[in-house]
Coordinates of C-alpha atoms in Angstrom, one line a residue:
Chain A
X826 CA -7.8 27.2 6.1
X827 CA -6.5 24.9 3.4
X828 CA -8.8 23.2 0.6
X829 CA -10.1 19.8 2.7
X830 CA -10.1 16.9 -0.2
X831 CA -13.1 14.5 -0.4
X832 CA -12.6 12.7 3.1
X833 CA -12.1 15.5 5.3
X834 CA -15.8 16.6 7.1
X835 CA -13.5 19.6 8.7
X836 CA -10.0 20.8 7.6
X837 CA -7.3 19.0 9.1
X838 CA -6.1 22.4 10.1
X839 CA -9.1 23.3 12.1
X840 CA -10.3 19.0 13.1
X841 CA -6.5 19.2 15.0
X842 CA -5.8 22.2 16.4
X843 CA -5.4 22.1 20.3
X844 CA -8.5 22.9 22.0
X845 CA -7.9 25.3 24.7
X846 CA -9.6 22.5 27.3
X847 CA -8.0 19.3 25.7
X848 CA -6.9 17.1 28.2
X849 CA -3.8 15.0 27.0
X850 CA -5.1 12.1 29.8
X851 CA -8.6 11.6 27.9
X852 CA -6.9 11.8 24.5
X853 CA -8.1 9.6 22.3
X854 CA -5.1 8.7 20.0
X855 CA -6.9 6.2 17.8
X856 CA -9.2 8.4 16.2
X857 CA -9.7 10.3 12.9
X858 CA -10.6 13.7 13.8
X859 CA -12.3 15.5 10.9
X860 CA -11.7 12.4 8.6
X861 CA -14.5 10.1 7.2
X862 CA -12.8 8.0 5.2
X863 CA -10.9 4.3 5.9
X864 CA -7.4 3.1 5.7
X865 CA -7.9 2.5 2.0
X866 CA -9.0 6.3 1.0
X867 CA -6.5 7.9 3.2
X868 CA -3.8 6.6 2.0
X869 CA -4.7 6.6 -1.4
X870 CA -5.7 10.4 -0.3
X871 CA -2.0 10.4 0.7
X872 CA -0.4 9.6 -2.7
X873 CA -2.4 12.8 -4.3
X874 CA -1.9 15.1 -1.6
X875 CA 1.7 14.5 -1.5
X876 CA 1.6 15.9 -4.9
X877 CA -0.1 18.6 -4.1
X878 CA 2.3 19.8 -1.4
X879 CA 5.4 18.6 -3.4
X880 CA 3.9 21.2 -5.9
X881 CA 3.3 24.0 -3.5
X882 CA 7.2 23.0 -2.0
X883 CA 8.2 23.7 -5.6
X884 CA 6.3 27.0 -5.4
X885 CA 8.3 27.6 -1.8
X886 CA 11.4 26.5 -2.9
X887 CA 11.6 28.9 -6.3
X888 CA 10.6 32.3 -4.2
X889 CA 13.5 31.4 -1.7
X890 CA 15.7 31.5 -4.7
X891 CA 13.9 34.7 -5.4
X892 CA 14.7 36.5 -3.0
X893 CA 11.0 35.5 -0.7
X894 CA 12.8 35.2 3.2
X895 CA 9.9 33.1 4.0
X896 CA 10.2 29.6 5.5
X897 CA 8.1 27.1 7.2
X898 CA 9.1 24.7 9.7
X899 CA 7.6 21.3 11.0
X900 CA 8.2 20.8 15.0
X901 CA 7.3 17.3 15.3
X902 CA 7.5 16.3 19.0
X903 CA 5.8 12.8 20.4
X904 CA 6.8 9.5 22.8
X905 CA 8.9 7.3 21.0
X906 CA 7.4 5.2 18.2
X907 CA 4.8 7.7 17.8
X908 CA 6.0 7.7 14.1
X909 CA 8.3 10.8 13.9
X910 CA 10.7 9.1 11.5
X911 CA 7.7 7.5 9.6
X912 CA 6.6 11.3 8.9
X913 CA 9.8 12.2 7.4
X914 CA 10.2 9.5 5.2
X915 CA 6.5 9.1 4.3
X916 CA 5.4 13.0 4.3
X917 CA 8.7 14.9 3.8
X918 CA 9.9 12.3 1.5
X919 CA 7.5 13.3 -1.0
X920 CA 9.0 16.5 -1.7
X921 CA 12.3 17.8 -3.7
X922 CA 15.0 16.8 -1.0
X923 CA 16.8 20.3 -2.0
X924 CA 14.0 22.2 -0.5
X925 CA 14.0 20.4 3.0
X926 CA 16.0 21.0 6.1
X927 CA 16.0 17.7 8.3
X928 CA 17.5 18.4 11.9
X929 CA 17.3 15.2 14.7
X930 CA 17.8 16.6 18.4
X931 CA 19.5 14.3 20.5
X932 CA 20.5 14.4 23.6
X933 CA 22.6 18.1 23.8
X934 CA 26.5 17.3 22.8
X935 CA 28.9 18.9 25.5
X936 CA 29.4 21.4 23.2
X937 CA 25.9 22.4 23.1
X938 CA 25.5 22.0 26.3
X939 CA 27.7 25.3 27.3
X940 CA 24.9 27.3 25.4
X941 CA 21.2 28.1 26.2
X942 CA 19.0 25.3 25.0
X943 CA 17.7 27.7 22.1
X944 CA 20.8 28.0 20.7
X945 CA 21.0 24.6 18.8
X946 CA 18.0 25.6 17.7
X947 CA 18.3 28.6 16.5
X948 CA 21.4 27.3 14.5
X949 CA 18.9 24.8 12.7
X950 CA 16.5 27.2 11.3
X951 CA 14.9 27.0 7.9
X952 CA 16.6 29.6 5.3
X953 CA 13.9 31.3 2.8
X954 CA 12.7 29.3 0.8
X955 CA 13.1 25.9 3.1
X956 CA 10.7 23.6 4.8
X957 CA 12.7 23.0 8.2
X958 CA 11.9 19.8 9.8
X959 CA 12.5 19.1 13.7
X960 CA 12.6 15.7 14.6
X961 CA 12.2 16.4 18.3
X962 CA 13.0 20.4 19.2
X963 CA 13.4 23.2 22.1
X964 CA 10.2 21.7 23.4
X965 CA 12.4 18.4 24.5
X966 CA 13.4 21.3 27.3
X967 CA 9.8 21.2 28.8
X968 CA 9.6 17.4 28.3
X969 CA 12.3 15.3 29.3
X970 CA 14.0 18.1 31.0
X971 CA 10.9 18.6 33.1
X972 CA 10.3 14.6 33.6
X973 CA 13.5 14.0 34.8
X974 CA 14.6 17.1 36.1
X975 CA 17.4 17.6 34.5
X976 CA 17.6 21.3 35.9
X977 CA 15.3 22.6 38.3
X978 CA 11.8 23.8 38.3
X979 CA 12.5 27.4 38.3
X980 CA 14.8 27.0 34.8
X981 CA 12.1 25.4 33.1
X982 CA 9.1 26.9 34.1
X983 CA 10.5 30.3 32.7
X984 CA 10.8 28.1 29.4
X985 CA 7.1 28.3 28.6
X986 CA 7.7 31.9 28.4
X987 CA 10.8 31.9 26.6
X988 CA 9.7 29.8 24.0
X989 CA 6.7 31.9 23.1
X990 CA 8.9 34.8 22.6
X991 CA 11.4 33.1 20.4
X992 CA 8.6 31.7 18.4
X993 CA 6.7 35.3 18.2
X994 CA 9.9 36.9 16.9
X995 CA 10.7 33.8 14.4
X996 CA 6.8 34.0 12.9
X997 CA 7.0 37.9 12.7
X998 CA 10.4 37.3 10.5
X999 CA 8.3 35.2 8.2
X1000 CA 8.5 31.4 9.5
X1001 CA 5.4 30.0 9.9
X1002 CA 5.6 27.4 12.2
X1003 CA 3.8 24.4 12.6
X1004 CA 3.6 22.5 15.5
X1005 CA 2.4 18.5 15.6
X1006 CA 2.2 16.6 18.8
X1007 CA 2.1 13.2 18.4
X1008 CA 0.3 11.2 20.4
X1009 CA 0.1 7.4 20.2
X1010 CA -1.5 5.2 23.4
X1011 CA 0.6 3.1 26.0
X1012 CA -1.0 0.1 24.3
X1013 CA -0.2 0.9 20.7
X1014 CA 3.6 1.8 21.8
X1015 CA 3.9 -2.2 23.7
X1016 CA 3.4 -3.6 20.0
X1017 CA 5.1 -0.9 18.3
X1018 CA 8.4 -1.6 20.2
X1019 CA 7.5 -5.7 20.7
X1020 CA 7.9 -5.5 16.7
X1021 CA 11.0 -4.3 17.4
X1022 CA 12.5 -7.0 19.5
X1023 CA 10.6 -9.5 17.1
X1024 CA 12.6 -8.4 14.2
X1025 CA 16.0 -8.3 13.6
X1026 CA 16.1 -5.4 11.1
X1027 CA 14.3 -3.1 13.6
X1028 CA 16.6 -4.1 16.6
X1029 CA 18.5 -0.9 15.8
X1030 CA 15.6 1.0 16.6
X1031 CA 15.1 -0.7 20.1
X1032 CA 16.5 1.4 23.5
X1033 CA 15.8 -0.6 26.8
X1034 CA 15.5 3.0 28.4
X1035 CA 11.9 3.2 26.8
X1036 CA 10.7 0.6 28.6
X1037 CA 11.2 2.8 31.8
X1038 CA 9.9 5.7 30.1
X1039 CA 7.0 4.0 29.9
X1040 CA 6.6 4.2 33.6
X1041 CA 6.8 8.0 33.3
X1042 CA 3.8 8.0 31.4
X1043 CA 1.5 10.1 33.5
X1044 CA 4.5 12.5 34.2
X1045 CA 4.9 12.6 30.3
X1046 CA 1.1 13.0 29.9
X1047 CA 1.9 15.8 32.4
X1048 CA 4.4 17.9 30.9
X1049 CA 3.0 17.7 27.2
X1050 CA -0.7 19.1 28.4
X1051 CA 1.9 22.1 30.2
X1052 CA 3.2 22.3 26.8
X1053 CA -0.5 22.7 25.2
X1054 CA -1.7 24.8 27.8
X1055 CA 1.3 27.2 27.7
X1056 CA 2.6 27.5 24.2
X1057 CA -0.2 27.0 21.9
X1058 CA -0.3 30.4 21.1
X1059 CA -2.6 32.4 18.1
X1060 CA 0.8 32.9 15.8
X1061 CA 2.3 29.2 16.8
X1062 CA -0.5 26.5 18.0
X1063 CA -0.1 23.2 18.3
X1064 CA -2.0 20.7 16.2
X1065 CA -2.2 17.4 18.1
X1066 CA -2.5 14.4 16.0
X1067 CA -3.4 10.7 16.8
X1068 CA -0.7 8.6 15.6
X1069 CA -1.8 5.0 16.3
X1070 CA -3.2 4.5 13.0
X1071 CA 0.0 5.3 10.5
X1072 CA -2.2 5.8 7.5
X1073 CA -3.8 8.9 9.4
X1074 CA -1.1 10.5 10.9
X1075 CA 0.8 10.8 7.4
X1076 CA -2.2 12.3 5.8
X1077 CA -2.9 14.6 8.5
X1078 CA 0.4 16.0 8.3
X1079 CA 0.4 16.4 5.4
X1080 CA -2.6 18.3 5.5
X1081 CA -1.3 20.1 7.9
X1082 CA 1.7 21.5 5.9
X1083 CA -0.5 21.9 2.8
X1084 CA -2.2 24.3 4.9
X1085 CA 0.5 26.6 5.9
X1086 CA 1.9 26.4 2.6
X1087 CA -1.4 27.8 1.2
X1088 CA -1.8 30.2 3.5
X1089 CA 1.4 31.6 1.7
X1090 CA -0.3 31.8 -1.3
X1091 CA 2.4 31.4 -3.2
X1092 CA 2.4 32.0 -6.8
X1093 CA 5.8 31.7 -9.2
X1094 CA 8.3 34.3 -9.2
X1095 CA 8.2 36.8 -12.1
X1096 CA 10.8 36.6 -15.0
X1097 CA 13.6 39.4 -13.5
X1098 CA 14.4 39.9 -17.5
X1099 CA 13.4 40.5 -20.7
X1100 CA 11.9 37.2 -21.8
X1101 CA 11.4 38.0 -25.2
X1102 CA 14.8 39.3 -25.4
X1103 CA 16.4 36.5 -23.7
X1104 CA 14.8 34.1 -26.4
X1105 CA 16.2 36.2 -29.3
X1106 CA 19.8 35.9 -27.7
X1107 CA 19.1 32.2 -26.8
X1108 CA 18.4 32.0 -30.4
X1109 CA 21.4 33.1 -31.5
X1110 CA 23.8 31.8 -28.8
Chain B
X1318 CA 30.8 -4.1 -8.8
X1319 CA 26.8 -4.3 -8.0
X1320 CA 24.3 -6.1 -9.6
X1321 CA 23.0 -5.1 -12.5
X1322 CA 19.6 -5.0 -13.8
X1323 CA 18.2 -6.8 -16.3
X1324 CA 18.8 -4.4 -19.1
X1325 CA 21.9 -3.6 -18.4
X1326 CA 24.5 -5.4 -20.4
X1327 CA 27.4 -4.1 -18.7
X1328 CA 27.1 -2.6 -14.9
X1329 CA 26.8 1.3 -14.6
X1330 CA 30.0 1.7 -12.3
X1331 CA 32.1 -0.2 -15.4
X1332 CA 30.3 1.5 -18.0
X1333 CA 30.4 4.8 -16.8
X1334 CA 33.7 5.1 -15.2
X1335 CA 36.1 7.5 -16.9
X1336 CA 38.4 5.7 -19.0
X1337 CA 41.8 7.1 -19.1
X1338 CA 41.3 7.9 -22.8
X1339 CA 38.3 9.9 -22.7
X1340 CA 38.1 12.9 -24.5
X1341 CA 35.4 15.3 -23.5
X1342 CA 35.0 17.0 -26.4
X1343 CA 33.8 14.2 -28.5
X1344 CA 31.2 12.8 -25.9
X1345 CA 27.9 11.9 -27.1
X1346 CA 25.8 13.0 -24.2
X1347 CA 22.4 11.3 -25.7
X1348 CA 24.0 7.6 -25.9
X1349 CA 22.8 5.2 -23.1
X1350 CA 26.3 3.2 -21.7
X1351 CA 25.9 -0.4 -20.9
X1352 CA 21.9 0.0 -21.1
X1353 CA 20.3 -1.8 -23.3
X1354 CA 16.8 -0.5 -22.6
X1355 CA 14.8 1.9 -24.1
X1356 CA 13.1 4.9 -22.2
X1357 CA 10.0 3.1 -20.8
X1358 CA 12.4 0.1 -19.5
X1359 CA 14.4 2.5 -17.7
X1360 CA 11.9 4.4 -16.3
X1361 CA 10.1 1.3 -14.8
X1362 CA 13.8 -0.2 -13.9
X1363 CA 14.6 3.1 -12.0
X1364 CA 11.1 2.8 -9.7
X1365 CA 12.6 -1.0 -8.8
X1366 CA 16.2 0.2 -7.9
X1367 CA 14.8 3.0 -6.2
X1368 CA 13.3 0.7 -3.7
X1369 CA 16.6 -1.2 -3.7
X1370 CA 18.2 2.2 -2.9
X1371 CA 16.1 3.4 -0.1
X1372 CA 16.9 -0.1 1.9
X1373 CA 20.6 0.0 1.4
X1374 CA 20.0 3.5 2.3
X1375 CA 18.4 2.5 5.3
X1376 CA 20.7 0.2 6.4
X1377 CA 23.3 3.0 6.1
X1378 CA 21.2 5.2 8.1
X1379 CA 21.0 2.0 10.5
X1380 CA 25.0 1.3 10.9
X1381 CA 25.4 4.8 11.9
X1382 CA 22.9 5.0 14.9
X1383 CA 24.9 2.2 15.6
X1384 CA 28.2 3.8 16.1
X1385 CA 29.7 3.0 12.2
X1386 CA 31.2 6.0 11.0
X1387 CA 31.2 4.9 7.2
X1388 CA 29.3 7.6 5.0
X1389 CA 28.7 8.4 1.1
X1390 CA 29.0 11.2 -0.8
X1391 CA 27.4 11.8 -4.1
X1392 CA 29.3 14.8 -5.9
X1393 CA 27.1 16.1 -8.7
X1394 CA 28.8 18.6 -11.5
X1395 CA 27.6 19.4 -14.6
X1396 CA 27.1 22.1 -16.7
X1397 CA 23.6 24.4 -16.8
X1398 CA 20.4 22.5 -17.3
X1399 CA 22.8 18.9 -17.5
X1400 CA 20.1 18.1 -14.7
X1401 CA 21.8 18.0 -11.2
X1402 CA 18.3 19.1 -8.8
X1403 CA 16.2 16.3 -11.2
X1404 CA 18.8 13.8 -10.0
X1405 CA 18.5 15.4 -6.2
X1406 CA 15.0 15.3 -6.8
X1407 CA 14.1 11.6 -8.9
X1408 CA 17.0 9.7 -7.1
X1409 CA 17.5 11.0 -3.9
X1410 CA 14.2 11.8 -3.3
X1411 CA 13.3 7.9 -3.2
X1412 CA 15.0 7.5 -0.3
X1413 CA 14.4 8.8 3.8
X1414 CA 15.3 12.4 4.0
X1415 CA 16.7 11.5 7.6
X1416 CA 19.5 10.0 6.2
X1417 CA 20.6 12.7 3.3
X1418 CA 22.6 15.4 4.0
X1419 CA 22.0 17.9 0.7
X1420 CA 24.3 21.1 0.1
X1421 CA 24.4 23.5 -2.8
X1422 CA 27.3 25.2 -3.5
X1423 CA 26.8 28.6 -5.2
X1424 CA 29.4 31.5 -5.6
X1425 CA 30.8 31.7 -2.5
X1426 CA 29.4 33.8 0.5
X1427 CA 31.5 36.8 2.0
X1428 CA 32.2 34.3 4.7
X1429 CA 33.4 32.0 2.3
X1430 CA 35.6 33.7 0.6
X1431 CA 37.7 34.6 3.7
X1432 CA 38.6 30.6 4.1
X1433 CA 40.4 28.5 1.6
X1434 CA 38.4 26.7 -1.0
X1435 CA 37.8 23.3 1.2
X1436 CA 36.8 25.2 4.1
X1437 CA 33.3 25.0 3.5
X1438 CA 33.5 21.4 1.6
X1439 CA 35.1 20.0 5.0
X1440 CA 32.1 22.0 6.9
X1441 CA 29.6 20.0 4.7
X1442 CA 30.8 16.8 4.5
X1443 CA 28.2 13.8 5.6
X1444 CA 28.1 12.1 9.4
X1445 CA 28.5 8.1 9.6
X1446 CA 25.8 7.0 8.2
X1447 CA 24.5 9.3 6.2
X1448 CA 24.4 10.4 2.3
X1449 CA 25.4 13.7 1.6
X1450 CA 25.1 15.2 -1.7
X1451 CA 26.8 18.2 -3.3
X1452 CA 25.1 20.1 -5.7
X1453 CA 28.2 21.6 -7.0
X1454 CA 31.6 21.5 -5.2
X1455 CA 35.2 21.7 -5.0
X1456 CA 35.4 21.4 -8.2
X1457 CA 34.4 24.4 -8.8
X1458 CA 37.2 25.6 -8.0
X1459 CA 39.1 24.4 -11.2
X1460 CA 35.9 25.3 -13.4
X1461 CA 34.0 27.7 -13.1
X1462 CA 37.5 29.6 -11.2
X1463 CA 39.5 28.6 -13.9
X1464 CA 37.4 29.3 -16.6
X1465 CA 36.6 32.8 -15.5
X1466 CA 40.3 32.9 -14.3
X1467 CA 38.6 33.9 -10.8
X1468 CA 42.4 33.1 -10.1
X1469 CA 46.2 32.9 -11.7
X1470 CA 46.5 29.5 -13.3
X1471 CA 49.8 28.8 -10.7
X1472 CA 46.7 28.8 -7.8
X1473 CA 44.2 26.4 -10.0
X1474 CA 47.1 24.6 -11.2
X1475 CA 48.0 23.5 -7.7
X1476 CA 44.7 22.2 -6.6
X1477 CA 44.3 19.1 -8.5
X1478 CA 46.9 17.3 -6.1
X1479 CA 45.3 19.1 -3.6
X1480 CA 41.8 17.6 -4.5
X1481 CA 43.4 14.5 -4.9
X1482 CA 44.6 14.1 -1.4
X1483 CA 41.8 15.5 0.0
X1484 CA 39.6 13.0 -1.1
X1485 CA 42.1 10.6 -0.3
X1486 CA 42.1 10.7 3.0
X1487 CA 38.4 11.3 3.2
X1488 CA 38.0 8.0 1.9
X1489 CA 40.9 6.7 4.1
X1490 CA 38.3 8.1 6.9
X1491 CA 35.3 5.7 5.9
X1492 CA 33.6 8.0 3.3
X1493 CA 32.7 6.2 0.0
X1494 CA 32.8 9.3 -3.4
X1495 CA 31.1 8.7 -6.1
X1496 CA 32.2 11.6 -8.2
X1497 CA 29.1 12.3 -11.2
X1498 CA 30.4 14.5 -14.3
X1499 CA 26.9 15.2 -15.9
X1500 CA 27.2 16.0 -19.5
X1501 CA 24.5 17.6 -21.6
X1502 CA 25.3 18.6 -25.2
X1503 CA 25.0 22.2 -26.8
X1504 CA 21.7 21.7 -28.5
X1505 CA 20.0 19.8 -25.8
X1506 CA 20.9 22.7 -22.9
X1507 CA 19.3 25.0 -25.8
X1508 CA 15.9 23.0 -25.6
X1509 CA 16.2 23.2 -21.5
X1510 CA 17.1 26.9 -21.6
X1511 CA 14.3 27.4 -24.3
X1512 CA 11.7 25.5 -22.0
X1513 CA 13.0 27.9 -19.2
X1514 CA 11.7 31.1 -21.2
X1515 CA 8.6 29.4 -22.3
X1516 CA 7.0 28.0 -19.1
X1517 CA 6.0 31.3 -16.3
X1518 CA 6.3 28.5 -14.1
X1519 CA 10.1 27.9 -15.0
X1520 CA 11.5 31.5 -15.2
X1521 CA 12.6 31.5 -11.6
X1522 CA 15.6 28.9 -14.0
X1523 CA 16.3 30.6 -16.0
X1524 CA 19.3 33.3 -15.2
X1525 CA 20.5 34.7 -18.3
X1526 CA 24.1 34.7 -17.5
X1527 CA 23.5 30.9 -18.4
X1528 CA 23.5 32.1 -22.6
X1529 CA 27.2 34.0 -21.9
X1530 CA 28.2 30.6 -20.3
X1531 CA 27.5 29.2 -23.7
X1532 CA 30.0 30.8 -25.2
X1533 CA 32.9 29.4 -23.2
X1534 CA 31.6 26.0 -23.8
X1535 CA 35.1 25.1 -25.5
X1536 CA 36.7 26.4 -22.1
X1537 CA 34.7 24.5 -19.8
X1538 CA 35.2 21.1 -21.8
X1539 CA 38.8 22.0 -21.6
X1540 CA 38.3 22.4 -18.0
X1541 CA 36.4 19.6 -17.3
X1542 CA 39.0 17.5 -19.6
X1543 CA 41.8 18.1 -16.5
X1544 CA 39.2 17.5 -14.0
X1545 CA 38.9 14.2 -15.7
X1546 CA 42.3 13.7 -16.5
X1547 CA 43.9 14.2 -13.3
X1548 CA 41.5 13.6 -10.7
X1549 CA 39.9 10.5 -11.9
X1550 CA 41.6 8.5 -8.8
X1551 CA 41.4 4.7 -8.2
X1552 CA 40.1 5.8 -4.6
X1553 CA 37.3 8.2 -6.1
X1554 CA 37.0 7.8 -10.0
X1555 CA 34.8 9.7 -12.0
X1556 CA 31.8 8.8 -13.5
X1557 CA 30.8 10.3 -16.4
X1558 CA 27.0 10.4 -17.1
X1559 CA 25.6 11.3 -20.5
X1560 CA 22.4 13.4 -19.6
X1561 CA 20.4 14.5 -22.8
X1562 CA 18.3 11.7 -21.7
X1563 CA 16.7 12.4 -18.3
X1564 CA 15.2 8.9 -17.5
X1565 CA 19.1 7.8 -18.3
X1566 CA 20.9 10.0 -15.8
X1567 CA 18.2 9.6 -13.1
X1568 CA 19.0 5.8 -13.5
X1569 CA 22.5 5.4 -13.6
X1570 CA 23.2 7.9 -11.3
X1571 CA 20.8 5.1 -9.1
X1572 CA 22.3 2.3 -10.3
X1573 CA 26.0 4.7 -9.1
X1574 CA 24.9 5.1 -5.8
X1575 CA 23.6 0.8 -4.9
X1576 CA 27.4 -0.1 -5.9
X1577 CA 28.6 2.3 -3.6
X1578 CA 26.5 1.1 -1.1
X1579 CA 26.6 -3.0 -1.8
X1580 CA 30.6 -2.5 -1.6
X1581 CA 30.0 -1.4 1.9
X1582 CA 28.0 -4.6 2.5
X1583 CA 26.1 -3.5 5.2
X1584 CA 23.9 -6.1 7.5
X1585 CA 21.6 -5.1 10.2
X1586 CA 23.1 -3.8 13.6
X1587 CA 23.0 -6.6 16.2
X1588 CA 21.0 -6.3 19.2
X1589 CA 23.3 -4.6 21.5
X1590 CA 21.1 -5.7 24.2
X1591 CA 19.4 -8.8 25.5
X1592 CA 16.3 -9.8 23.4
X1593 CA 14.7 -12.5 25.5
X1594 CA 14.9 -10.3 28.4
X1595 CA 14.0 -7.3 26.8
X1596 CA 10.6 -9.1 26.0
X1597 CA 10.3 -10.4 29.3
X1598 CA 10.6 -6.7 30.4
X1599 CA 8.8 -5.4 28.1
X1600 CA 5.8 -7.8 28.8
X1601 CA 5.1 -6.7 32.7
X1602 CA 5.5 -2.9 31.5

C-alpha cells in the first residue's frame, strides 16, 4: 500500500488506480484524488518524498549489484504536453542517474519496423536492479496505431491480449510494473502548447501535427478507455493520474513508485565476507 | 574556455588539464586547482553551476530533436573509491535524465569478450544531443588489462594509437570528450574502504579484491602515467581531477562539463514552422 505522508486522505496507490467503471470522457483531469493539500504542500511534499524514493532507489540499485533480478519499470503514456518529460526530469531526476533506464519511443525506425511491435520493447527492459522508464511504450500500438489505423482492426484488437501476456510473464520474472496514464483536458493542452509558440525556447517542443490530433480527441478518449478496460489487469493496473496541475502529477508519481518500491521491501544486501577480517587486512594493506 | 565562477582564480578546463609534465606519482589528490574556495563555497557554487548545467544541457537535448548530431561524452576513470558514481550521482544527476545516456563498464561479458575492445565502446557511444557517460571505459583496456597483464604488452602497447584515433575521429564526428582521470590518494581510499566495512548500509561496496588492488598501486600509477602521457590529445585532453575532496571533484568535474558545452555554443532551435499561423491554427482548434 505504501506509507501515505501528511496530505494524502488515501494512498496515492489506492486514490489512482483505474476503477473498473472509469470513464476516460467524464475524467476529471484537474483534480487531486486522495490529496488534501495545496500547491504549496505538495510540492514541498515533493522535495521529501523524492528523498525518500531516491533512498529506496539506492536500496534497488545495491540488490541488483547483488545478485536481486528484480526491476521496476514506469510506463508513462498520455496526449502530448500531458507532462511525460516533466516526470522524468522532475521525478526520475531525483534519483542516482546510474540506477535509471530512460527509453523514448518514437515513431518505429525501419529497422524496427521489420519486427513485432514488442520487440523494441522487449530490448528496452529494466536489468535487476534498474528502474526502467518508458516515455511512451507498446501501448502507443493500441493508441495511435488504433486512431489512425495504421494496421487494421483485427492486428490490434488481438494487442489487448498480447499485451497482458507479455506483461504477466515480465511481472512473474520479477518486474513490477507500473503503469500511469496521463491525462490532462483539451483546454489545459491549448495553453500548454500556446506557451510553446509564445516562447522561443520552447519552439523546439512545438509539432503542428498536434493541433490535428486534437481533433481526434474523442477517438483518443476512445482508445485509452480500451486500454483501461482491457489491460488493467490484477498483476499490471493502470494508475490514471490528472496532469493539469504539474505540482500533482510529480508527487503522485512519485507516490506511485515509492509504492512499488516498498512493496519490495527492500532491505541492504548482506556483507558476502568476513567483515571483521576484511578490516584486519584493510588495516594492514 | 568557460566562465568561471567567482572563486575560481583560474578556469577548471586550464587548471585541470594534464600538463605535459605531469607525473602521477607525485600528485597531491587533496589540493583544490585554480579554486580558491573553501568547502562550504564550493558546495553552494556547485548547486549554482548545476542549474547552469542542466540548461546548457537542455539546450543539447534541444539541438538534437532538432536534427544536430553534436553529442558529449564524459569519460570517468579512477581508481576504487576515487568517487566516479558520486560524480554520476551529484553532477549528472542535476540535469534531465532524458538527455543522459549512462554506461558502466565492468569486466567484460562472455559476449564481450568475443569482439575487440571498442566493440562495446562504439555500441555505447551517445546520440546527437545527448550526454553519455562512461563509468569506466576503453581505458581499461591499458589499466586494469595491463596491469593484470590480461594481455602481452605488444597487444596493450598498440592500443594507445589506437585510442587515439579512435577518439579522433569520434570528435571529427561531432562528439565533444571530456576525458576525467579521478585521483584519490592511498590513505584517503583507506578511509572510503574503511567506511565500506563500517556502515551495513555500504557493504554491498565493498568487494575485497579492492585491498589486493592496493598492492599494485605503484603499477596502476605507472599505468595511468602512459595513459596520461600518450593519450592526452589536443582533440580530447585529459583532465586530471584530485578527488580526496568530494565537494571538489563534484565541482570541477561540473565546471568540466559547462566548457564542453559553452564551446558548443548552442542557441535555441528556430521555429521550423510558421508561428503566426500556427497561433492562428491553434486558436479555432
Amino acid at each position: 500500500m505504501g506509507k501515505h505522508g501528511k496530505s494524502w486522505k488515501v494512498p496515492a496507490a489506492e486514490a489512482l488506480r483505474a476503477k473498473p467503471d472509469i470513464e476516460v470522457a467524464d475524467f476529471d483531469a484537474s483534480a487531486t484524488p486522495g490529496f488534501a493539500g495545496d500547491k504549496k504542500s505538495g510540492n514541498e511534499l515533493l522535495v521529501e518524498r523524492g528523498e525518500h524514493l531516491a533512498e529506496l532507489q539506492e536500496r534497488l540499485y545495491a540488490a541488483g549489484r547483488s545478485g536481486d533480478h528484480r526491476s521496476v519499470l514506469l510506463v508513462l503514456q498520455g496526449m502530448d504536453t500531458a507532462g511525460k518529460g516533466g516526470i522524468v526530469k522532475h521525478v526520475i531526476g531525483a534519483v542516482d542517474p546510474q540506477g535509471i533506464d530512460h527509453t523514448s519511443f518514437g515513431v518505429p525506425s525501419e529497422e524496427e519496423k521489420k519486427h513485432n511491435y514488442l520487440w523494441r520493447i522487449r530490448n528496452a527492459l529494466p536489468r535487476g536492479g534498474q528502474i526502467g522508464v518508458f516515455d511512451r511504450s507498446h501501448y502507443e500500438d493500441v493508441l495511435v496505431v488504433r486512431v489512425h489505423n495504421l494496421v487494421p482492426e483485427s492486428v490490434w484488437e488481438k494487442r489487448y491480449d498480447e499485451i497482458n501476456r507479455f506483461e504477466s510473464k515480465l511481472v512473474e520474472s520479477g518486474t513490477t510494473i507500473v503503469k500511469v496514464a496521463m491525462f490532462v483536458s483539451l483546454e489545459e493542452q491549448k495553453e500548454r502548447l500556446a506557451e510553446r509558440l509564445d516562447r522561443p525556447d520552447k519552439y523546439w517542443k512545438y509539432n503542428p501535427a498536434d493541433i490535428d490530433e486534437r481533433k481526434r480527441w474523442p477517438d483518443y478518449q476512445e482508445a485509452y478507455q480500451a486500454v483501461l478496460d482491457k489491460t488493467s489487469t490484477d498483476v499490471a493496473p493502470w494508475y490514471v493520474v490528472p496532469c493539469d496541475r504539474k505540482w500533482f502529477s510529480r508527487l503522485a508519481v512519485t507516490e506511485l513508485l515509492i509504492d512499488a518500491l516498498e512493496r519490495l521491501q527492500l532491505g541492504w544486501p548482506p556483507a558476502d565476507f568476513d567483515v571483521e577480517a576484511e578490516k584486519k587486512r584493510l588495516a594492514k594493506a
